[in-house]
XYZ file of C-alpha atoms in Angstrom:
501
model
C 107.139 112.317 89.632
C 103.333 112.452 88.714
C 100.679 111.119 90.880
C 99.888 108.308 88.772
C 103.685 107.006 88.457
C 103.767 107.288 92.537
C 101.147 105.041 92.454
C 102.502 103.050 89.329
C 106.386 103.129 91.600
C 104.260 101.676 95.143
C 101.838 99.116 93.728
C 100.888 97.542 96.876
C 100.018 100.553 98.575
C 98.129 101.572 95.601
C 95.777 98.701 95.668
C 95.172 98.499 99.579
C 94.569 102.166 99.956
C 92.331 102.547 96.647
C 90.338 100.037 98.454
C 89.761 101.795 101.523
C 87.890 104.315 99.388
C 84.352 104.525 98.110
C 84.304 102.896 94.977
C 82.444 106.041 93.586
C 84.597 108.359 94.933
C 86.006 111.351 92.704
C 89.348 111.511 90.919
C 90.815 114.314 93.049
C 90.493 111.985 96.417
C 92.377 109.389 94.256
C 95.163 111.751 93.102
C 95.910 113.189 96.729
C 96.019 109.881 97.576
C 98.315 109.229 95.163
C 100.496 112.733 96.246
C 100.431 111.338 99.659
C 101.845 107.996 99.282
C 104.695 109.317 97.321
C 105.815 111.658 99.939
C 105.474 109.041 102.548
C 107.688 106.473 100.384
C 109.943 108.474 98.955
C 111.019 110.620 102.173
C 112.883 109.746 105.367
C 110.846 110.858 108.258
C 112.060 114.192 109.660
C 113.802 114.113 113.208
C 114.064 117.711 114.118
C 111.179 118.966 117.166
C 110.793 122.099 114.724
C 109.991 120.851 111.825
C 107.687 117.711 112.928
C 106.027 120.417 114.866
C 105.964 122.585 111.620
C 103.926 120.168 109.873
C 101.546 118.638 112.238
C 100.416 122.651 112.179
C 100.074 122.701 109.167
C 98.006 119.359 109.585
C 95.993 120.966 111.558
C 95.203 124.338 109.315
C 94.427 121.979 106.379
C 91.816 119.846 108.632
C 90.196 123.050 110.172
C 90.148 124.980 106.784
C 88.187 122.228 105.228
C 85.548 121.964 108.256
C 85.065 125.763 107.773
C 84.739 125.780 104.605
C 82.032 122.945 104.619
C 79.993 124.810 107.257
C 80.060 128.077 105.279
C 78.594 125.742 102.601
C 76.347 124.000 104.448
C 74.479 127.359 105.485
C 72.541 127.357 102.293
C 72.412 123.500 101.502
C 69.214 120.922 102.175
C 69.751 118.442 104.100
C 70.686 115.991 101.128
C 73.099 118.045 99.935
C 74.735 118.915 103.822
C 75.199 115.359 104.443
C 76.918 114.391 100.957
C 79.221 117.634 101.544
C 80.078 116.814 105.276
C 80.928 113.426 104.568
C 83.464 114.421 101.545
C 84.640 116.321 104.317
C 85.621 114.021 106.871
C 86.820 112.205 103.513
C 89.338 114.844 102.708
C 90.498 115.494 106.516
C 90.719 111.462 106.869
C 93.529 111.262 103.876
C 95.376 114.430 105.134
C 95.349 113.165 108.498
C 96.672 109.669 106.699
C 99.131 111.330 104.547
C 101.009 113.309 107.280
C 100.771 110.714 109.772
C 102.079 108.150 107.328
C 105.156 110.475 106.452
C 105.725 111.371 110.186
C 105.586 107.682 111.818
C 106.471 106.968 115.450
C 104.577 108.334 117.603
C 102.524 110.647 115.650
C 101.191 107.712 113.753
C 100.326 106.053 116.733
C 97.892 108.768 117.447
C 96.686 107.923 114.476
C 95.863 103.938 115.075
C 94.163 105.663 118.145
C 91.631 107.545 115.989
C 89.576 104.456 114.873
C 87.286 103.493 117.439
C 84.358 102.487 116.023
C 81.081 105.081 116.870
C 83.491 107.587 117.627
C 84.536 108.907 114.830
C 83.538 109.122 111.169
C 83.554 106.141 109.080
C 85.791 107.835 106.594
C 88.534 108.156 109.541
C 88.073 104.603 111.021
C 88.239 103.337 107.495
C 91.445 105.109 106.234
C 93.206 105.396 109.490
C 93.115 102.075 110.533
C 95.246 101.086 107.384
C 98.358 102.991 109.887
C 97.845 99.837 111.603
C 99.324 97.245 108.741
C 99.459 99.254 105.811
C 100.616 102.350 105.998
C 102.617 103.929 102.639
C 106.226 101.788 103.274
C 109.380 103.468 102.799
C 111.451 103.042 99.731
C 114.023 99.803 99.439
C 117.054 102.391 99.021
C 116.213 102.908 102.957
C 115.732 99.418 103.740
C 119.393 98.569 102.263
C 120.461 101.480 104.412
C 119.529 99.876 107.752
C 120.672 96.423 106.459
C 124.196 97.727 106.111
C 124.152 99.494 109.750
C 123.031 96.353 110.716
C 125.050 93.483 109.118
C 127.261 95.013 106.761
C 125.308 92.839 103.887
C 122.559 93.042 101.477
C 119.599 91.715 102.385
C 120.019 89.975 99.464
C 123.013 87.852 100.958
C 121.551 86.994 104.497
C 118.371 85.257 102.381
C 117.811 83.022 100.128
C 115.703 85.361 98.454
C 114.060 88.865 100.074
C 110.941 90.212 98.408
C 111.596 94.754 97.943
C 107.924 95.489 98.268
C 107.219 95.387 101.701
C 103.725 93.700 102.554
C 102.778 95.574 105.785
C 103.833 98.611 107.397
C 103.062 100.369 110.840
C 103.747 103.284 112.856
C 107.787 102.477 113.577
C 108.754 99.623 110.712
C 107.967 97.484 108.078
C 107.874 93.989 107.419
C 109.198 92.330 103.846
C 108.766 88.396 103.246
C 112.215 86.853 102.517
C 113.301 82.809 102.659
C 116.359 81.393 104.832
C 118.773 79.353 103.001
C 117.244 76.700 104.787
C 114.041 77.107 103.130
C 111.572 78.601 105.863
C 109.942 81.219 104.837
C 109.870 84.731 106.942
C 108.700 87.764 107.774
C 111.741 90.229 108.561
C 110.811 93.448 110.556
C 112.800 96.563 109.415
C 112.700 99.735 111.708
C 112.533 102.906 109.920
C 115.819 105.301 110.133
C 115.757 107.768 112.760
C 112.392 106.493 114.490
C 114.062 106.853 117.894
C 114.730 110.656 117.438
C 111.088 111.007 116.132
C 109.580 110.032 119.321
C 111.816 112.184 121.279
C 111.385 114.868 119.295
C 106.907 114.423 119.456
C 107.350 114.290 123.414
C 109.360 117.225 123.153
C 106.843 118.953 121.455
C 103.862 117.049 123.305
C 105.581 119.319 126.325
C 105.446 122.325 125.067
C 102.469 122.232 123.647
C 101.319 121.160 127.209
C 102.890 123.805 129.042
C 99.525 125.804 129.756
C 98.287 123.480 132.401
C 101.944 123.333 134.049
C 99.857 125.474 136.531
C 97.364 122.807 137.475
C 97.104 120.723 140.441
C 97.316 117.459 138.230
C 100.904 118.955 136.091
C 103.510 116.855 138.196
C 100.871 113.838 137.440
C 101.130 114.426 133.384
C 104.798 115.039 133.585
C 105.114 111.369 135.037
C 103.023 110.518 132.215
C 104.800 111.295 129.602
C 108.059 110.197 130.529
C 106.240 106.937 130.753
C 105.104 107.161 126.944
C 108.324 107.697 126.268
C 109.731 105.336 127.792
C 107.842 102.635 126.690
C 108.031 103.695 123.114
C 111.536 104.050 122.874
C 112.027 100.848 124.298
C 109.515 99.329 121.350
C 112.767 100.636 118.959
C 115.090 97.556 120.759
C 113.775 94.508 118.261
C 116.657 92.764 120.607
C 114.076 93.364 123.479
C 111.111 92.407 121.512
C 112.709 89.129 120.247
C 113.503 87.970 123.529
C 109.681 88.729 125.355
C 108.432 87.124 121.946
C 110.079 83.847 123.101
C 109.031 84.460 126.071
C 105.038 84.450 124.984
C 106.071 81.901 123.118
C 106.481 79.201 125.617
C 103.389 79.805 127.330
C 101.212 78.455 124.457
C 100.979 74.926 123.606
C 100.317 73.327 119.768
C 96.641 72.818 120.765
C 95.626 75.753 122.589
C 94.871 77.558 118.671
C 97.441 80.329 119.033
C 100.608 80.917 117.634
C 103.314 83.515 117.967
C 105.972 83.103 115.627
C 109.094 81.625 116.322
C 112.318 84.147 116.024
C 115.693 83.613 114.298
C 118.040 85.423 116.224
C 120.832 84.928 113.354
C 118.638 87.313 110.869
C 117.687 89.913 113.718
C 119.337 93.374 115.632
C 118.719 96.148 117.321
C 116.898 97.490 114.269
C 116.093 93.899 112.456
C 113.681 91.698 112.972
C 112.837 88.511 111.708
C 110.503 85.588 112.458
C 108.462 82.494 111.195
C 106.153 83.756 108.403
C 102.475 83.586 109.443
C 99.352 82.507 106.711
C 96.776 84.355 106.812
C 94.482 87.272 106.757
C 93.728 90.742 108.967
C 90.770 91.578 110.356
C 89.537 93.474 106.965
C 89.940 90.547 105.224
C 88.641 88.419 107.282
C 85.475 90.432 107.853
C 85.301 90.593 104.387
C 85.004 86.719 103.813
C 81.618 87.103 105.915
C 82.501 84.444 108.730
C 79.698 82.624 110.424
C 79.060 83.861 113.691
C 80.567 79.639 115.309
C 83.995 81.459 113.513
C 83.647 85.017 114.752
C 83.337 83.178 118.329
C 86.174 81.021 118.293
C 88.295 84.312 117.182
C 87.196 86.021 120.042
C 87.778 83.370 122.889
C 91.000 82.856 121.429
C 91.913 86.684 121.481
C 90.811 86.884 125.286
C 92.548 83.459 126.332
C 95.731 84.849 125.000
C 95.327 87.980 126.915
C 94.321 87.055 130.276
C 96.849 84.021 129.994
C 99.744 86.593 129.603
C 98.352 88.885 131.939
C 98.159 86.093 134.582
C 101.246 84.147 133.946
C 103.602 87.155 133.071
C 101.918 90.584 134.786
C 102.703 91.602 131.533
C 100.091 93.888 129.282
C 100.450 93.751 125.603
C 99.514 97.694 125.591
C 99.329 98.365 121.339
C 96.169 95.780 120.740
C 96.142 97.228 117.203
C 94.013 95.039 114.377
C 97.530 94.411 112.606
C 98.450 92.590 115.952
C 96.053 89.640 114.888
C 95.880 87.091 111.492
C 93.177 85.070 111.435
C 94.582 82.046 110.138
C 92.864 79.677 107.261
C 93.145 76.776 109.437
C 91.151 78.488 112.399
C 94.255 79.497 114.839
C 94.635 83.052 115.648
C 98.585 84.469 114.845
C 99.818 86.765 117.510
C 102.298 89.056 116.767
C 104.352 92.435 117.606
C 105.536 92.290 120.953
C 107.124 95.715 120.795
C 104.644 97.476 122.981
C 104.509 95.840 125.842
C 104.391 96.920 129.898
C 105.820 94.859 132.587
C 103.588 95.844 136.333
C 105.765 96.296 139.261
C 104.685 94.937 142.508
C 102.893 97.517 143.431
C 100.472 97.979 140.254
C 99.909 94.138 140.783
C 98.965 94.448 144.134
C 96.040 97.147 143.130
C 95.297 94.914 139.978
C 94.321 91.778 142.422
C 92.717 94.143 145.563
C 90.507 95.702 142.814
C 89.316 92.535 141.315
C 88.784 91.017 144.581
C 86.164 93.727 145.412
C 84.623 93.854 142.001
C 84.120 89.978 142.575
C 82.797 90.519 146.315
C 80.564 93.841 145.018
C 82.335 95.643 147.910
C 81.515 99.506 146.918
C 83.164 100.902 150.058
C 86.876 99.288 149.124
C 86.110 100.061 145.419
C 86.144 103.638 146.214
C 89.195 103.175 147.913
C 90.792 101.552 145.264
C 89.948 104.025 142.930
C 91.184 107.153 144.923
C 94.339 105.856 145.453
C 94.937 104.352 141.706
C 93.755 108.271 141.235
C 96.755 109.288 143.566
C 94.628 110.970 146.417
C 94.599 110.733 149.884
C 90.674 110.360 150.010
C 87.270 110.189 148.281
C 86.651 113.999 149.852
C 89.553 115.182 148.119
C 88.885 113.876 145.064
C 85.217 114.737 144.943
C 82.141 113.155 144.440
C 81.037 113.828 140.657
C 85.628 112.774 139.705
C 84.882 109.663 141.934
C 81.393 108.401 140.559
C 82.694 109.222 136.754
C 85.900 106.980 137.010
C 83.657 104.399 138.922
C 81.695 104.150 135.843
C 84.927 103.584 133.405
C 86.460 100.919 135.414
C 82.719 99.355 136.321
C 82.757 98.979 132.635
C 86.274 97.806 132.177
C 85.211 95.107 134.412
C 81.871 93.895 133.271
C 83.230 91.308 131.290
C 84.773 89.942 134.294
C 81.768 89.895 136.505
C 79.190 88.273 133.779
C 77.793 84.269 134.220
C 77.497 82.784 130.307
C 78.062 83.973 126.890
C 79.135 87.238 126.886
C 78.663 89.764 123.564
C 81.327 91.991 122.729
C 79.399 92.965 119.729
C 76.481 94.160 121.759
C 76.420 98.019 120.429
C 74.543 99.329 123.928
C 77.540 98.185 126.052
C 80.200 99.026 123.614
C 79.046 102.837 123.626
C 78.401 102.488 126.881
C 81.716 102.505 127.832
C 82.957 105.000 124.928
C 80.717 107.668 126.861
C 81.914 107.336 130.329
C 85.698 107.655 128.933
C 84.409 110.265 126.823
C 83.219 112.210 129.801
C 86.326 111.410 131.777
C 88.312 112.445 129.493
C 86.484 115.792 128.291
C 86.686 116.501 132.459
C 90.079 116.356 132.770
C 89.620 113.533 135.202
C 92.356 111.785 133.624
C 94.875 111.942 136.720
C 96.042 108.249 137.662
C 99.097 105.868 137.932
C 101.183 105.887 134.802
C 100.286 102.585 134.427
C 96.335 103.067 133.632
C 97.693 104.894 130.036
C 98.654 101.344 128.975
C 95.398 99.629 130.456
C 93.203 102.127 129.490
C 94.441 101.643 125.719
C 94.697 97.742 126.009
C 90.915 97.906 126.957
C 89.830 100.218 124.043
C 92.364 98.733 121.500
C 91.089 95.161 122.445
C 87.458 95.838 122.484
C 87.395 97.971 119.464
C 88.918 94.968 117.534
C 85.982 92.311 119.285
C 83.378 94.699 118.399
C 84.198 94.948 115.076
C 84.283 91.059 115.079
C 80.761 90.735 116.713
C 82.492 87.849 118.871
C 81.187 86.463 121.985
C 83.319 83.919 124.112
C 82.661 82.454 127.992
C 84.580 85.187 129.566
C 84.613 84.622 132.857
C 84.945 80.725 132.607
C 88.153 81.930 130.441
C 89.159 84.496 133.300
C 88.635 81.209 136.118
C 91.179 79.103 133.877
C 93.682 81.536 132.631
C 94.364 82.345 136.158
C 93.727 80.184 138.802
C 96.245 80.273 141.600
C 98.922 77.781 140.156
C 99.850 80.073 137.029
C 99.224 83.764 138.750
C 102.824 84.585 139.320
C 105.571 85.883 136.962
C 107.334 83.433 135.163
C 109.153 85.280 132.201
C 112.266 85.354 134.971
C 113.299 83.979 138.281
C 114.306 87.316 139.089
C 111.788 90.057 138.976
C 114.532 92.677 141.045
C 114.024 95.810 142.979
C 111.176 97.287 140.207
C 109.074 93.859 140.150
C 109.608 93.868 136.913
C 110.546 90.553 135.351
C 112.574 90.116 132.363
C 112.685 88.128 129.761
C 114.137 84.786 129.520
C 116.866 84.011 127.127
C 116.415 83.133 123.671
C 115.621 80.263 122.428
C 114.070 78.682 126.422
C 110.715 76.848 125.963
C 110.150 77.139 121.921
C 106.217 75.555 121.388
């Protein structure tokens, strides 16, 4: 098949990923764009450790080869002429990166959603990558009927009333077609793509390996934990049955006025593999950006995104830990849709012990029990043993995590100066190799950048802190998703269908 029909074959993700590129940009951006999609549509992702490893090398040859050959270029080029090259460079590593991320999915292509902070990287990569979030290239129907069958034994086109084949948005582990029940609401029905579960294993596998030259450090048993931690969490995000029931779960914790909505399930329509729910109006973040909202609009977003946070965190101990853009619609009528509940961690009793003692010290300004907090969320036995320079660094991330937290009044999340601020100090951290911690702090750590990548774009402000005083004052700061939280602390679910909005 040519470029153009693969293109012509995929119209939607024709138009939203044309758009994600300059408007002056040459033909041969728009034709491996065109190569890329195809593959992604047309192909199952592969399964096997060899083979995703294969690629992602190759990946990574392509990306290098072009930076080299831009700098041998750049040598004898003015300044005009360096910056124009080096930008169609990031340009061309930005759609390769897309294009094998896109055909990978799982976990590689949550790496990807990863690569789009804001300041970070190049526009180029923040611009294409971040369409991994909602629209990535969706797989072809042939594989949707596929799953269907596994599922149900039926057609899609017998469960609904009608089922649209072009899927409208699709992520790192499914995609999501509109349909219509037979009893006339219209939905949004959540198909996983085949084999996702053995993709993940098999990047983890790989992640391993790949890892197995620091198996010698001191902080090797700590990254071990770690990733059998990502992995659990992520194969658990493959159980839609899971998901369904800790989306009715959210659910009931939001009332008609409070200006959010998370979509109601129908447990008839969805499986292990299958999910479907109450169809959403409205716009991403792109979109919505695009429309250029008044700063009164940007505002309201923005309280609304941190009321729904900190009243989950609160009232479940639960951490919605994928705070992608796709996560949000900005509906027309001024309420914020929540969705995807797939990535989500549960704290034990222990983690929510630490999460209380260290927000009672930031609040008191208590420096000495700070320090202790953070060498033992660091995992060791004292500030001397941890040294000085590891100590004062991760001070300065979580200082920064908390700022919000600790601020009287209006507080701007679109204030560039604090927003970078915090980018260096993980930057730092990270470059270190002070990344040694609770298996926990992966999922808070990306919570906080996810979340405040997505308010910075926004330019929001809200009353955090007089948020943070409601959202959890004593009488709603214990689990309620369960009576029974068990040995682990933590709480399940309740069943479906308990305390619909």
């Amino acid at each position: 098949m040519s470029c153009n029909a693969a293109l012509t074959s995929y119209p939607e993700s024709r138009e939203r990923l044309l758009q994600l590129l300059p408007r002056d940009e040459d033909a041969a951006a728009r034709e491996r764009l065109a190569e890329l999609v195809e593959t992604a549509c047309s192909n199952r992702p592969p399964t096997s450790s060899l083979s995703r490893l294969w690629i992602l090398g190759s990946l990574q040859a392509k990306v290098a080869c072009a930076y080299l050959a831009w700098w041998l270029k750049s040598r004898w080029a003015d300044e005009d002429e360096k910056e124009r090259t080096k930008n169609e460079t990031h340009l061309k590593a930005a759609l390769e990166l897309l294009g094998t991320m896109g055909y990978l999915r799982g976990a590689v292509m949550k790496v990807g959603q990863m690569l789009t902070l804001p300041e970070m990287v190049p526009e180029q990569y923040v611009r294409l990558l971040s369409s991994l979030s909602f629209e990535a290239p969706p797989m072809h129907y042939a594989m949707v009927r596929e799953v269907f069958f596994d599922e149900f034994g039926r057609e899609p086109e017998e469960m609904f009333a009608s089922f649209e084949k072009k899927a409208f948005a699709a992520a790192s582990l499914g995609q999501v077609h509109r349909a219509r029940l037979h009893t006339g609401e219209q939905v949004a029905v959540k198909i996983q793509y085949p084999g996702i579960a053995r993709t993940i294993q098999a990047d983890l596998k790989n992640l391993r390996l790949l890892l197995q030259p620091m198996r010698m450090g001191d902080d090797w048993p700590n990254l071990l934990d770690k990733l059998a931690e990502v992995e659990s969490v992520l194969l658990a995000e493959t159980d839609y049955l899971k998901e369904a029931e800790l989306a009715q779960a959210v659910r009931s914790h939001f009332e008609p006025g409070d200006g959010i909505v998370v979509p109601r399930v129908y447990t008839e329509c969805s499986s292990l593999r299958v999910l479907t729910t109450e169809y959403l109006q409205g716009v991403h973040i792109d979109e919505f950006l695009a429309s250029d909202p008044s700063q009164e609009l940007r505002d309201r977003f923005t309280h609304l995104m941190t009321m729904a946070t900190i009243r989950l965190l609160y009232r479940t101990h639960c951490i919605m830990a994928d705070p992608n853009p796709g996560n949000y619609i900005f509906m027309p009528d001024g309420r914020l849709g929540v969705i995807d509940f797939g990535c989500a961690r549960m704290y034990t009793d222990e983690e929510w012990r630490m999460q209380c003692e260290a927000e009672a010290a930031a609040f008191r300004q208590d420096e000495k029990e700070m320090e202790r907090i953070i060498v033992e969320a660091s995992l060791y036995e004292s500030a001397q043993e941890m040294g000085a320079e590891r100590v004062e660094l991760v001070g300065r991330v979580i200082s920064w995590q908390l700022e919000p937290w600790l601020s009287e009044g209006l507080f701007d999340f679109g204030d560039r100066d604090f927003f970078l601020r915090g980018m260096e100090a993980m930057r730092q951290a990270t470059k270190k190799g002070y990344l040694r911690g609770m298996p926990l702090h992966i999922w808070t750590t990306r919570f906080v950048l996810g979340a405040r990548a997505v308010v910075y774009r926004l330019k929001g402000r809200c009353h955090f802190k007089e948020i943070y005083r409601q959202e959890s004052a004593p009488e709603v700061r214990s689990p309620s998703l369960s009576a029974n939280t068990g040995g682990s602390g933590s709480p399940s679910p309740r069943p479906l269908g308990e305390g619909q909005g």
